[in-house]
Every structure is written in C-alpha cells, then in structure tokens.
mmCIF file of C-alpha atoms and ligand atoms in Angstrom:
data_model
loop_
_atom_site.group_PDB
_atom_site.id
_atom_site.type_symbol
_atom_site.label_atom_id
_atom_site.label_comp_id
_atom_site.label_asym_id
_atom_site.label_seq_id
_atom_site.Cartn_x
_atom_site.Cartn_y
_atom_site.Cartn_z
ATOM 1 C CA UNK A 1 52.193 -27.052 38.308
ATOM 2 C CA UNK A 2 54.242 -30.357 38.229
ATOM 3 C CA UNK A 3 51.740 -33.435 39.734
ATOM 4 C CA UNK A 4 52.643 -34.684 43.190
ATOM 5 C CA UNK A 5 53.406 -38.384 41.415
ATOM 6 C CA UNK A 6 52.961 -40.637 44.359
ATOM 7 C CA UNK A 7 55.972 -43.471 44.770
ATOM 8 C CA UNK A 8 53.806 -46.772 45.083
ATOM 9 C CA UNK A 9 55.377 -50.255 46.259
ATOM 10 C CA UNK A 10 53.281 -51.741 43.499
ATOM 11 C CA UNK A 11 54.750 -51.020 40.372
ATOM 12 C CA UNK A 12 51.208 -51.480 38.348
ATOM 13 C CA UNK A 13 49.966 -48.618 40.487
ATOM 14 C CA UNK A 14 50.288 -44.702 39.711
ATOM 15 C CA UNK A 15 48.606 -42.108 41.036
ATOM 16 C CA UNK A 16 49.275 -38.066 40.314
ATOM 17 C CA UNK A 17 47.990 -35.713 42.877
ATOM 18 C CA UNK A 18 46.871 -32.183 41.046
ATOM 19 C CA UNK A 19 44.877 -30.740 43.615
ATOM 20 C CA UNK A 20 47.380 -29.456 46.173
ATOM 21 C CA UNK A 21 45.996 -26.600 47.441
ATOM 22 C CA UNK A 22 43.713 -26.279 44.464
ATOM 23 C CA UNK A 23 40.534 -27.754 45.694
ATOM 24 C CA UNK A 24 40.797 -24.932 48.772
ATOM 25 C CA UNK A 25 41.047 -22.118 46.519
ATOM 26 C CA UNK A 26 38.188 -23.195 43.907
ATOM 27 C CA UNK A 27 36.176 -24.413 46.510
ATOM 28 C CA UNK A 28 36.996 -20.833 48.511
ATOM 29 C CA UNK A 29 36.384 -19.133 44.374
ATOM 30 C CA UNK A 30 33.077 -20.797 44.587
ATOM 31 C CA UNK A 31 31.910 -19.748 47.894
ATOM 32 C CA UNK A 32 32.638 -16.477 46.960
ATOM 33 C CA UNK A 33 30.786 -16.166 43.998
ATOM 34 C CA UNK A 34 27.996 -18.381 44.576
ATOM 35 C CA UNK A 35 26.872 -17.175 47.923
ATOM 36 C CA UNK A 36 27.277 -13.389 47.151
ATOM 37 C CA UNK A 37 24.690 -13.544 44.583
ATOM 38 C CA UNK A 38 21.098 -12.561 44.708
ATOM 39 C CA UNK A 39 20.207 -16.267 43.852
ATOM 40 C CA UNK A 40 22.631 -18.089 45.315
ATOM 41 C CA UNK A 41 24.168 -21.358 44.205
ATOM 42 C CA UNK A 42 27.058 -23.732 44.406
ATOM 43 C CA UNK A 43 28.484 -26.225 41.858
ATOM 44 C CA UNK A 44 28.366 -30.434 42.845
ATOM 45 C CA UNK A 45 31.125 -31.184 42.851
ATOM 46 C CA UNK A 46 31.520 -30.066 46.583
ATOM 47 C CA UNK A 47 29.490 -32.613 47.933
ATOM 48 C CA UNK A 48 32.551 -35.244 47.327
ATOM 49 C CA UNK A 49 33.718 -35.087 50.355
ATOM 50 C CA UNK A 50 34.603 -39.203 51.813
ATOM 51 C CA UNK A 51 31.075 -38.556 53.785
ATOM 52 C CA UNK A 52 29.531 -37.273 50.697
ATOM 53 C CA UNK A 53 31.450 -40.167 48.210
ATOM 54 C CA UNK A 54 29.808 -42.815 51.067
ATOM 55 C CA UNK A 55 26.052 -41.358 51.246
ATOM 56 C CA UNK A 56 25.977 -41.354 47.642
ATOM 57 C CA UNK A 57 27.048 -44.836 47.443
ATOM 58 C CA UNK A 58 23.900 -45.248 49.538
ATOM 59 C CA UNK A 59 21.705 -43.152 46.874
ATOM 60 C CA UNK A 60 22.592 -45.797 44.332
ATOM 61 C CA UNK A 61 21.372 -48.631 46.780
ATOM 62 C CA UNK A 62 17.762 -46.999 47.092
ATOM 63 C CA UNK A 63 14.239 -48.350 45.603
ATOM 64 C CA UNK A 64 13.639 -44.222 44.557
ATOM 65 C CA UNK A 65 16.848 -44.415 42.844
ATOM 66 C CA UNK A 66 16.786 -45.834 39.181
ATOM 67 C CA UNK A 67 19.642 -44.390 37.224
ATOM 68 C CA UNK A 68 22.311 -46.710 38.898
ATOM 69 C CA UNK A 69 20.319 -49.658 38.087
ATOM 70 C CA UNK A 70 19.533 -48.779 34.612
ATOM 71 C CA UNK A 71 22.467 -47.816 33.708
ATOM 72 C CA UNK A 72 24.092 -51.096 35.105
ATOM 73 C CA UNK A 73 21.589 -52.896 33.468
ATOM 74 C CA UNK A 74 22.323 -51.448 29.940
ATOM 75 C CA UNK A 75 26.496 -51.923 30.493
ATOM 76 C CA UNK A 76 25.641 -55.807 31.584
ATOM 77 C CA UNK A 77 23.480 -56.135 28.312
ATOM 78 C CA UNK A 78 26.042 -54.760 25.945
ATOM 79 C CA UNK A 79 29.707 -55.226 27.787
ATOM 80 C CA UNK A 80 30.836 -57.205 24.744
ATOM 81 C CA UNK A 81 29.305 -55.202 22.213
ATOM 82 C CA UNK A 82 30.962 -52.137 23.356
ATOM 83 C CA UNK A 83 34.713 -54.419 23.863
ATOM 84 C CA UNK A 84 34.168 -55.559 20.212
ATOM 85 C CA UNK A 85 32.983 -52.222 19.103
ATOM 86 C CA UNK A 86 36.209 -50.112 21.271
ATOM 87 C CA UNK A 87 38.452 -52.772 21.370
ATOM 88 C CA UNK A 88 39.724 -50.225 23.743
ATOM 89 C CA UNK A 89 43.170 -51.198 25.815
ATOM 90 C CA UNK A 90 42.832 -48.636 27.818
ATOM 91 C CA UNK A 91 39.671 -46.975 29.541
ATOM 92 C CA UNK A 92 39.867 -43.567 30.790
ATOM 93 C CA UNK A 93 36.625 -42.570 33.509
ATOM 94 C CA UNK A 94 35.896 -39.321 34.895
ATOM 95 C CA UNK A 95 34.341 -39.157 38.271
ATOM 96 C CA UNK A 96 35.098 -42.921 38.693
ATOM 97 C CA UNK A 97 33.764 -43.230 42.099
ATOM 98 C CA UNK A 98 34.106 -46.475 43.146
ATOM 99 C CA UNK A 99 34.188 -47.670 40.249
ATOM 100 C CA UNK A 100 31.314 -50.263 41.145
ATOM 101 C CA UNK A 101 29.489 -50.332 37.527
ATOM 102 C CA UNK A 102 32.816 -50.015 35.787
ATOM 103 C CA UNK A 103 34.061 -53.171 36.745
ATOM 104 C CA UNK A 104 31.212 -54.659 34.023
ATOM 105 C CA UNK A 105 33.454 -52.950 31.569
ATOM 106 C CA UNK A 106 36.393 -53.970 33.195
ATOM 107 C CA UNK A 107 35.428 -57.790 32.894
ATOM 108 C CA UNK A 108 34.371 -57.179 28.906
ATOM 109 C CA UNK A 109 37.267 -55.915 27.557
ATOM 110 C CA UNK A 110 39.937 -58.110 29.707
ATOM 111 C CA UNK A 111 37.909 -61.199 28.344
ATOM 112 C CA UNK A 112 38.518 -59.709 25.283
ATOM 113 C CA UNK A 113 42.227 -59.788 25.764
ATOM 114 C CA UNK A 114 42.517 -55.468 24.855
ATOM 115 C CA UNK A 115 42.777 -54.156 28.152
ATOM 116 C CA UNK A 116 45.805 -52.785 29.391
ATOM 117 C CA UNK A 117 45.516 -49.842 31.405
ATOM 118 C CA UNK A 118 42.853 -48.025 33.621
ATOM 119 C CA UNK A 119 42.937 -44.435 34.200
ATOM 120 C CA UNK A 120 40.408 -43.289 36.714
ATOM 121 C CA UNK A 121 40.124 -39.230 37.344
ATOM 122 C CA UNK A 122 37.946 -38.192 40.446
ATOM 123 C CA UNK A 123 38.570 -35.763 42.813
ATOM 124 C CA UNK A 124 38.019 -37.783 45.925
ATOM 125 C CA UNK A 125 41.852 -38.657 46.728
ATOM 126 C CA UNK A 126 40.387 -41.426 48.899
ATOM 127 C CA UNK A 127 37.671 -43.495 46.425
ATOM 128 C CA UNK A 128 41.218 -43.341 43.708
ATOM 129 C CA UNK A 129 43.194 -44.927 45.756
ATOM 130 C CA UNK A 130 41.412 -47.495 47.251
ATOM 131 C CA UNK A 131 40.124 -48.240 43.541
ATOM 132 C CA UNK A 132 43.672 -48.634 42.235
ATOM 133 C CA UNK A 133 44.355 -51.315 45.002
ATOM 134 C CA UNK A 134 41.277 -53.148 44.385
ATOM 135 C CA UNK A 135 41.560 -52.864 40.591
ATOM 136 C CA UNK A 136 44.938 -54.279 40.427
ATOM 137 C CA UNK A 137 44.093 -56.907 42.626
ATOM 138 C CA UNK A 138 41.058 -58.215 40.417
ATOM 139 C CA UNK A 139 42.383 -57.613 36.946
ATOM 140 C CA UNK A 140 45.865 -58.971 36.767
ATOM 141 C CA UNK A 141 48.579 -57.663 34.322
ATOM 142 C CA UNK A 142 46.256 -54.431 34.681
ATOM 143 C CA UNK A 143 47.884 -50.707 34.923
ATOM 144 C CA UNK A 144 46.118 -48.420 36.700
ATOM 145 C CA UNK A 145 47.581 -44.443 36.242
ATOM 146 C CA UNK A 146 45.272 -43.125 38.921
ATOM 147 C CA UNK A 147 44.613 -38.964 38.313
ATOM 148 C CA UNK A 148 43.466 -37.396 41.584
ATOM 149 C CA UNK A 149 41.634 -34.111 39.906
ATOM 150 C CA UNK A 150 39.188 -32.095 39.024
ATOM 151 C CA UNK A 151 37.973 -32.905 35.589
ATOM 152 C CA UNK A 152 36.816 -29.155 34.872
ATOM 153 C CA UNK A 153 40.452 -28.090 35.251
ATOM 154 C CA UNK A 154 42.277 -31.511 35.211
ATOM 155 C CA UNK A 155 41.790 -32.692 31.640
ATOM 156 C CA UNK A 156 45.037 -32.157 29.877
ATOM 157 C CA UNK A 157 46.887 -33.932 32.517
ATOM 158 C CA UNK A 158 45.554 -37.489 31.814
ATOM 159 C CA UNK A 159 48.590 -39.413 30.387
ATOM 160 C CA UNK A 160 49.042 -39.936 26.622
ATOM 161 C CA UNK A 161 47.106 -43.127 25.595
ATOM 162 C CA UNK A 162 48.664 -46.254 25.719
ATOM 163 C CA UNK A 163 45.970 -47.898 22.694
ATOM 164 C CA UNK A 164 43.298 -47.684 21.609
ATOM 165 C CA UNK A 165 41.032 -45.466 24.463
ATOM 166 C CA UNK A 166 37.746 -45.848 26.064
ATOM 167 C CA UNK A 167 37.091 -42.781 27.920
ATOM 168 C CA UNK A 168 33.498 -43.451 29.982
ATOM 169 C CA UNK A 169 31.795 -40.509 31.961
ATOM 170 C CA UNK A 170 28.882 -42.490 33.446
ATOM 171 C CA UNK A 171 26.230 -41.951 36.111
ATOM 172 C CA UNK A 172 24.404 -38.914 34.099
ATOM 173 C CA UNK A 173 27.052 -36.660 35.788
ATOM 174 C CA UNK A 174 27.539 -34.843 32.468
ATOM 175 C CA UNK A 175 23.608 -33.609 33.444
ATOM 176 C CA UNK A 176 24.710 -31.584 36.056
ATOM 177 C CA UNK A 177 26.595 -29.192 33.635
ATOM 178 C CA UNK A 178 23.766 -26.319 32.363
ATOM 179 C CA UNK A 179 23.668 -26.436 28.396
ATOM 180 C CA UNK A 180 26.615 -23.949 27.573
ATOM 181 C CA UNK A 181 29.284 -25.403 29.498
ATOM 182 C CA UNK A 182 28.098 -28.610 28.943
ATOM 183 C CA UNK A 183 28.505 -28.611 25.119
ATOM 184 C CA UNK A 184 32.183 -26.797 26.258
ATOM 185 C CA UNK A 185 33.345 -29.697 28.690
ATOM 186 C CA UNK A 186 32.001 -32.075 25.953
ATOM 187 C CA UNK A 187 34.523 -30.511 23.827
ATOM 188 C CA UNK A 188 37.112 -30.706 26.003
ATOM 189 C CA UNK A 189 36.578 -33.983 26.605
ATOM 190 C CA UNK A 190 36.515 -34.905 22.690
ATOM 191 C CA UNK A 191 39.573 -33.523 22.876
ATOM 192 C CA UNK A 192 41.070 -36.801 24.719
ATOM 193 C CA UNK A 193 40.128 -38.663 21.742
ATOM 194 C CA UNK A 194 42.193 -39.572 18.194
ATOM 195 C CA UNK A 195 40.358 -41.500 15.160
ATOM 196 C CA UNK A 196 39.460 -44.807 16.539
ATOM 197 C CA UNK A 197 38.892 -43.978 19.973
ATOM 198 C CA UNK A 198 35.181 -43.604 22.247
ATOM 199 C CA UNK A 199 33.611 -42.059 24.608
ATOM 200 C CA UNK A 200 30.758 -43.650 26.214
ATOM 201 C CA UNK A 201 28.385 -41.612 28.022
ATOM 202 C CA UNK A 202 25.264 -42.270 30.481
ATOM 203 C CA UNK A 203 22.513 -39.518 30.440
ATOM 204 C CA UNK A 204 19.403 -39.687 32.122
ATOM 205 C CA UNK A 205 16.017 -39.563 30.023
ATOM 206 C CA UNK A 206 12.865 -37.359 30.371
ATOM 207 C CA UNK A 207 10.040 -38.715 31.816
ATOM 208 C CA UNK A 208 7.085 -38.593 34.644
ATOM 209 C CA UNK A 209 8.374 -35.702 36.961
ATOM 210 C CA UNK A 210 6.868 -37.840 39.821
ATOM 211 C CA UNK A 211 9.606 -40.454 38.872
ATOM 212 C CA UNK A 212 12.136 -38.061 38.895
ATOM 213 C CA UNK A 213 11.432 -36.110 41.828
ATOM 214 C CA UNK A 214 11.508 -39.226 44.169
ATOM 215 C CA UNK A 215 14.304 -40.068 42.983
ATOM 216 C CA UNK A 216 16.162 -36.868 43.838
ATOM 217 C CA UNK A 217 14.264 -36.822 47.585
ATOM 218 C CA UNK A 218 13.623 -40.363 48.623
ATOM 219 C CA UNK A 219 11.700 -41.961 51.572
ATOM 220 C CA UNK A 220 15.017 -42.783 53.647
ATOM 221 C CA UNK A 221 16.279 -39.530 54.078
ATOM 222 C CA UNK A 222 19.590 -39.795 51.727
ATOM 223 C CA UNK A 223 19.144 -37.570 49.406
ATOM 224 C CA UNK A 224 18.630 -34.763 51.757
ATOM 225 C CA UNK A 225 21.590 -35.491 53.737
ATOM 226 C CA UNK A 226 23.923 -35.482 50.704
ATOM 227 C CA UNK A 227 22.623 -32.434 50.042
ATOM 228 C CA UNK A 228 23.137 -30.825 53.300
ATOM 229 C CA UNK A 229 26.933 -32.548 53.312
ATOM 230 C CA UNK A 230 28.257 -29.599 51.330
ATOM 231 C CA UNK A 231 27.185 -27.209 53.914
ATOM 232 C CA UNK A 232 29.404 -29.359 56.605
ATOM 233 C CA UNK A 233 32.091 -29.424 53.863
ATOM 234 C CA UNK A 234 31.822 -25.651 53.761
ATOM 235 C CA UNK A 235 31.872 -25.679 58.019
ATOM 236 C CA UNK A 236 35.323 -27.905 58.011
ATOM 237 C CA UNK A 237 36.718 -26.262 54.513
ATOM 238 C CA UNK A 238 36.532 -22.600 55.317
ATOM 239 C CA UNK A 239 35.679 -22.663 59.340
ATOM 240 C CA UNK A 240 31.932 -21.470 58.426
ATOM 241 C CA UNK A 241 28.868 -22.223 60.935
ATOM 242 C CA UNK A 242 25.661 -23.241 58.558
ATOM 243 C CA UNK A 243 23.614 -25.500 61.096
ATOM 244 C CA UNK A 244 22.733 -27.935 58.706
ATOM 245 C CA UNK A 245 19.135 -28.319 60.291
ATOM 246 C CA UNK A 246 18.644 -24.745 59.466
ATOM 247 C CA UNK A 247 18.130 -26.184 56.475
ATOM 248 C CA UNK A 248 15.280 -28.051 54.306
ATOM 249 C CA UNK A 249 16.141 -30.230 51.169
ATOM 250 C CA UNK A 250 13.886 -29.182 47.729
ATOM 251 C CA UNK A 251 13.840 -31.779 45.021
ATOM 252 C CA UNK A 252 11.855 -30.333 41.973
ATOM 253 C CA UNK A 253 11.178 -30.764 38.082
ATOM 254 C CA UNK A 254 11.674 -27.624 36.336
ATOM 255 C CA UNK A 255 10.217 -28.890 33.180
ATOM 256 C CA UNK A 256 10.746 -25.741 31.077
ATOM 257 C CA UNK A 257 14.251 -26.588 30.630
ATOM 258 C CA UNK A 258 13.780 -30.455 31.693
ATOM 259 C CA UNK A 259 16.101 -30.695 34.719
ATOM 260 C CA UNK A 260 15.793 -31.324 38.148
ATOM 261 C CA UNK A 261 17.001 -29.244 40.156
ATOM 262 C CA UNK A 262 18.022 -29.864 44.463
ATOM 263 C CA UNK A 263 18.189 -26.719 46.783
ATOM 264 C CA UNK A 264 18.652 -26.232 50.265
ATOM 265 C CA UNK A 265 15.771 -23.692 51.905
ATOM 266 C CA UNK A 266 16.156 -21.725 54.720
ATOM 267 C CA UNK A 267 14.142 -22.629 57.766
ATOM 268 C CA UNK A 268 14.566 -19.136 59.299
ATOM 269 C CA UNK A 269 16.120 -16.275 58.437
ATOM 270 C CA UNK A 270 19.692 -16.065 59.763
ATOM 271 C CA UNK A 271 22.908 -15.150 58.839
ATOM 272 C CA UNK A 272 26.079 -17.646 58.414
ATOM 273 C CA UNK A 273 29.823 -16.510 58.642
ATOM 274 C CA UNK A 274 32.258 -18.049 56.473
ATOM 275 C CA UNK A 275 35.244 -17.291 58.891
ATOM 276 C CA UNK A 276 38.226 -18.094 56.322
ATOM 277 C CA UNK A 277 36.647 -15.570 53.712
ATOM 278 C CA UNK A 278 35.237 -12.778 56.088
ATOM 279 C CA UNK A 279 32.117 -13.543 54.741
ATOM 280 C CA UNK A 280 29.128 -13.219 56.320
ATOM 281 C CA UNK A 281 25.814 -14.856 54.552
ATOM 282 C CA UNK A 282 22.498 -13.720 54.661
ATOM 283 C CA UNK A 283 20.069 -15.861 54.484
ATOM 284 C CA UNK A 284 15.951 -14.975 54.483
ATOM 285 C CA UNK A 285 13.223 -17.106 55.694
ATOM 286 C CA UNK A 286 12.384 -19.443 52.829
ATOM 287 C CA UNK A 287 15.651 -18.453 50.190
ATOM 288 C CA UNK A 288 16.780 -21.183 48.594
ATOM 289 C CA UNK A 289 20.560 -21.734 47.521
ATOM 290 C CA UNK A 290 20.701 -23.757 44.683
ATOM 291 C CA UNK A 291 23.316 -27.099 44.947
ATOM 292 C CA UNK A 292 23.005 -29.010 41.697
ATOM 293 C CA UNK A 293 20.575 -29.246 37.933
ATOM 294 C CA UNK A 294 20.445 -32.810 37.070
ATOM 295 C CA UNK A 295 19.649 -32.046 33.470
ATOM 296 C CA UNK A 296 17.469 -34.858 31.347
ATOM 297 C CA UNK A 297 17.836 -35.964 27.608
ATOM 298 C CA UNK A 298 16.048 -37.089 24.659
ATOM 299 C CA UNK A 299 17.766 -38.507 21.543
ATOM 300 C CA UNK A 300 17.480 -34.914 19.963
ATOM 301 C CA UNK A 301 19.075 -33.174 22.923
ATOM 302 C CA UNK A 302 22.143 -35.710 23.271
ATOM 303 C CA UNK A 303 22.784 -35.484 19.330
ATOM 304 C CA UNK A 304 23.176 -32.051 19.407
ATOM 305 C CA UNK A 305 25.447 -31.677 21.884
ATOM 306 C CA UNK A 306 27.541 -34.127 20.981
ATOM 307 C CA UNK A 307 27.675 -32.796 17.461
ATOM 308 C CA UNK A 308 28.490 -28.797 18.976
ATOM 309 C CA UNK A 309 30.747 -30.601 19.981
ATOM 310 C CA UNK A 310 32.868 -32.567 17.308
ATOM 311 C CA UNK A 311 31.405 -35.837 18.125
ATOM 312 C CA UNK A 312 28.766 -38.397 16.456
ATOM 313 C CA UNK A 313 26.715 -40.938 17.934
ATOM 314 C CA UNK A 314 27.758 -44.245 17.127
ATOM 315 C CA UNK A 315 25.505 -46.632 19.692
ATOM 316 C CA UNK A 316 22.693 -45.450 21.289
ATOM 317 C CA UNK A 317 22.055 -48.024 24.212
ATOM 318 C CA UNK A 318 18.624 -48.241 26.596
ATOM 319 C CA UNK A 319 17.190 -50.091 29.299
ATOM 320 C CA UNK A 320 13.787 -51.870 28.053
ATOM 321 C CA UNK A 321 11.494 -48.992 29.876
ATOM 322 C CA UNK A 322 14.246 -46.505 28.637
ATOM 323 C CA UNK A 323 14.788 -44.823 32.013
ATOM 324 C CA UNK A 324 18.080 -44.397 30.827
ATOM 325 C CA UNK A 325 20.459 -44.535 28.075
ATOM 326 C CA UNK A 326 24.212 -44.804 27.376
ATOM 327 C CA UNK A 327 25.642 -43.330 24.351
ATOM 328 C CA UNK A 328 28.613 -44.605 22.639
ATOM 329 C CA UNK A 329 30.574 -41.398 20.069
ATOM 330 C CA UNK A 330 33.351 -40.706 18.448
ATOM 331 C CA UNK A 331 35.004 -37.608 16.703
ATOM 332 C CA UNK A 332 32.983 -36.662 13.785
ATOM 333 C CA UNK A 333 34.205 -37.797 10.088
ATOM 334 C CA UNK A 334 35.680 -34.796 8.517
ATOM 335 C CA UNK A 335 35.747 -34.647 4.842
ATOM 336 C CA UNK A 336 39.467 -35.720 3.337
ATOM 337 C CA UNK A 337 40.528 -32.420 1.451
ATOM 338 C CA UNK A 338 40.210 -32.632 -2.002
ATOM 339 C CA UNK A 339 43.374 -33.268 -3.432
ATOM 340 C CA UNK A 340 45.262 -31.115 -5.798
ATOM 341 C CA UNK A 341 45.082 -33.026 -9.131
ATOM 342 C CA UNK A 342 46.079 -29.991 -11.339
ATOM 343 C CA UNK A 343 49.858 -31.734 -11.901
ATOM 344 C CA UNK A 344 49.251 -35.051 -11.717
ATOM 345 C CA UNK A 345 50.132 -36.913 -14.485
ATOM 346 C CA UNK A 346 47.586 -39.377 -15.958
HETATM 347 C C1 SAM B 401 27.371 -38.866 40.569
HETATM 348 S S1 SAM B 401 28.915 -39.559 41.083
HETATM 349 C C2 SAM B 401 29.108 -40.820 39.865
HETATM 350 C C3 SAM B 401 30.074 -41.888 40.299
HETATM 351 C C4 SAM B 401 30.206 -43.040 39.299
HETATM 352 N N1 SAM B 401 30.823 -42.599 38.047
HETATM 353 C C5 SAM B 401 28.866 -43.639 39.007
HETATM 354 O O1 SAM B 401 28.451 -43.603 37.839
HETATM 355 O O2 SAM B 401 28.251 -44.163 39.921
HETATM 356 C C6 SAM B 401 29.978 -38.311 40.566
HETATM 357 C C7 SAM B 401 31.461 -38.634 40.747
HETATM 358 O O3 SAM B 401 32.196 -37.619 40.091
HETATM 359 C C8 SAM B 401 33.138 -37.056 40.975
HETATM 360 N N2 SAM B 401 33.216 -35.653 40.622
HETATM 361 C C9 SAM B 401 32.233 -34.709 40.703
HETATM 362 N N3 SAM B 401 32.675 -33.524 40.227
HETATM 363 C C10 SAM B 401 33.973 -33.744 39.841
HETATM 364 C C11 SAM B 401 34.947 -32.912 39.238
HETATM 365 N N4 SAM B 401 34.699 -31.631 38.967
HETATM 366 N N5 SAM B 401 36.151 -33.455 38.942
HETATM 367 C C12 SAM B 401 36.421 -34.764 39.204
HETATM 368 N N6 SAM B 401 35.519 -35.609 39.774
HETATM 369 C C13 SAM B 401 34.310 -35.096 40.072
HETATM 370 C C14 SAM B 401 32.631 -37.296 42.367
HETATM 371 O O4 SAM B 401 33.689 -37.354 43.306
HETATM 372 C C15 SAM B 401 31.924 -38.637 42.197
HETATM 373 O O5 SAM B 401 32.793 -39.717 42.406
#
C-alpha cells in the first residue's frame, strides 16, 4: 500500500502515514486472538494511545522508575564516543516517543558536523509530528523523514539511507518481545543496516526483583493506569465496555525466564462485550490477562541474540551501578571468500 506522504509547508519536514486503517485491523487481529485464549494476553504496543504516550511520559518522571534515568545517564556519558564511533549522518529510532533522551544524541553528532537527517518511526501519529516540528526547530539544516508505523510490520518502508546510519531502539522496548521473535525482529532490524552502519540498543539488566517490581507498580499510581489505558483503548477502538476498575494491576518477577511481567486481574467475575467483533469476554474472579513481559539481560543473553541474529557487539555501555546498559552492534564480519588463485599468473 502506497504511504499517505503528508504535504508539509516546511520543506525539512516529511512524514509518511502507513497505518491507514491498519492499526484497526491488527489491533481488532489482536483482540481476537488474545482474548479468546485460555490465558489471555495482548501485545504493548496498544497502550500508545496520546493518553497512554502522556502517562508514560509520567513513568519516566518517577523515583520507582530507573531505566529512563540510567539510560540517559549512559547516552550523556558517551554521546561523543558513540558520534566518533558512528559518525552516523543520519539516525534512524524506533518507537521514538518524544524523543526526550534522543536529543543527547542529537546534540553529539550535530557537534560533530555528521548529522543530516532524522528518521523517527512510532506509531503514535501525534508524538511524530510534534517531534518533527520541534526537531527542526532545534537542530537547524536538520531533515527529519518522519515514518508514522508500526515497526513489527513497518520496517521496509524507512527511506534508503542518506549516510552513514545510526538506527537507536532505546528504552529496553526490545524487552518486551519474548525470546523467539525477539531474535526475529532483531533480524529484521539488522536488516536496515550496510557495512559501516550501527544500531544502538538499551536493554534493561537483571537484578533485585524488589527493584524491578517497583518499578513496574510504583507508589503514585502510574503504572497501573497505563496499564488499564489499553482496556479504554479497546472501549473507544472496538466500542467494548471493560470498566477499567473491574480491574487490578499485577507487577511481578518471573525469574525463571528473568522478565517482568504486568497483568490486569479481574476483580469479579464478569463478562465484557467487544461490540465491533461480536465478542463477548469472559472473565473469572481473579483471571489475569496478560499486557506486556519486560524481559531483562545479562551480557550473555544480549550477545546471543544479537549474534542469532547477524550482529556483533561493538560497545557495551553501563551506568556505574549497571542498572542498565546500552549496546552499540553492527553486522557481523563475514569471511571474504577465498579467491580462486588456480589461473593466476605469478
Ligand atoms: C517504552 S516507549 C519508549 C519511548 C522512547 N524510545 C524512550 O526510550 O523513552 C515505547 C515507544 O514505542 C512505541 N511503540 C510501541 N510499539 C510499537 C510498534 N509496534 N511500532 C512502532 N512504535 C511502537 C510507543 O508508541 C512508544 O513511543
């Protein structure tokens, strides 16, 4: 399907639209599945709704909430290392948000005098525009090619790079992808990459489950309300009627395959229409529908999947109580083939 390409008065800004009438029908594909199975579950990605793109915001503000912080920390420690390392002119991010940390990046490589162009892919239409406007503002000379889609689907429509690339997936989002498909989308995302270009990843590390589990169900309340966003995405989306308050939040450690994992459990047993699919949803007292793993690395974990696949570690980057780390890769060295010397000539 040809992008809706989005005619801009500013000629630094472009923005292609690929999720006309797509993020319905997955979001309908997921419903479907997820919530007619005997444990049921939805994928993230459906709390990114402009509510859900704000309270998260407000997770990265919290005292609970490390990652953001690390992870800031670790970019503001090595911004020119990475610039001299990339000397990338053009960085490519997936789920760029707001873009908040990335501007550290930004700042490194336009000091360095590589950047050129900016390529954010999210599927919150709202959080790429505004970003384009801001970013063009701040960094002038910059081009921003804005791609408003889903990066499980989306990939292969990110323009041809203009340089040199940076492509960043930060915020430990690639955690939330269970191993298989995981080491898949890491392949599909090493497949954005020629010789001499990076991708530089933030994970989140193993460590005390109390740590983790606060910061997945914090004091304030957050957490819990993100969580219950998707069900009002679900109520606008597809004309269901979840009462959100039918509904506690569950933050917990499952530390046989070291992820966290958040759920929302039914207070009472009731059962939920989804109007637009003729589905109605039983719920018992006390099921649990699972909304997101958060899954946590050590060094050993991260190099194997970034080896499966095609990729080897070049950097690996930490906070000083290693909370956190970024990762910087590239595709792995292949072997030159041996050359044919039978004819030559000596
Ligand atoms: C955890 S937030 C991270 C935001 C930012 N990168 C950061 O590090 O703070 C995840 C971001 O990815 C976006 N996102 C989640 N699933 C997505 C998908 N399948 N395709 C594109 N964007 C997605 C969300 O809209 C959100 O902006």
């Amino acid at each position: 399907m040809e992008p809706i390409a989005d005619p801009t008065a500013d000629p630094s800004i472009r923005i292609d639209s690929h999720l006309d009438g797509v993020r319905e029908r997955s979001l309908a594909d997921d419903v479907l599945d997820g919530l007619t199975r005997p444990f049921k579950e939805l994928p993230p990605k459906h709390f990114y709704d402009a509510r859900g793109a704000e309270l998260f915001d407000r997770i990265c503000e919290l005292p609970e909430y490390y990652p953001t912080r690390a992870e800031r920390a670790i970019l503001t420690a090595s911004a020119v290392e990475l610039a001299e390392l990339t000397g990338a002119a053009e960085l490519v991010e997936l789920g760029s948000g707001t873009a908040a940390k990335t501007r550290v990046l930004l700042d490194a490589l336009h000091e360095a005098g590589t950047l050129r162009r900016y390529v954010p892919v999210d599927v919150t239409e709202s959080m790429v525009r505004e970003c384009a406007q801001m970013l063009t503002e701040e960094y002038p000379g910059l081009q921003v090619h804005g791609v408003i889609g889903d990066f499980e689907r989306h990939l292969d429509q990110v323009p041809a790079a203009v340089g040199p690339r940076l492509v960043a997936f930060l915020g430990g989002t690639i955690g939330n992808f269970p191993p298989g498909s995981r080491r898949r989308f890491l392949r599909t995302i090493a497949g954005l990459l020629g010789p001499g270009d990076h991708l530089l990843m933030g994970t989140d590390l193993v460590k005390d489950p109390d740590v983790l589990e606060a910061a997945y169900d914090d004091s304030q309340g957050v957490t819990a309300e993100f969580n219950r966003n998707v069900l009002r995405v679900l109520n606008r989306e597809l004309d269901a009627n979840f009462d959100p308050d039918d509904f506690d939040h569950v933050a917990r450690f499952d530390s046989e395959h070291e992820w966290i994992e958040m759920r929302l459990r039914a207070r009472r047993e009731h059962t939920t229409h989804v109007r637009a699919l003729d589905l109605p949803v039983r719920f018992a007292a006390g099921e649990e529908l699972r909304t997101e793993i958060s899954a946590k690395f050590t060094p050993e974990r991260l190099r194997g999947d970034l080896s499966a696949a095609g990729l080897q570690l070049v950097s690996w980057l930490t906070d000083p109580d290693e909370l956190f780390a970024l990762t910087l890769s590239r595709l792995t060295d292949t072997p030159a083939p041996a050359t044919d010397t039978s004819g030559a000539s000596s």
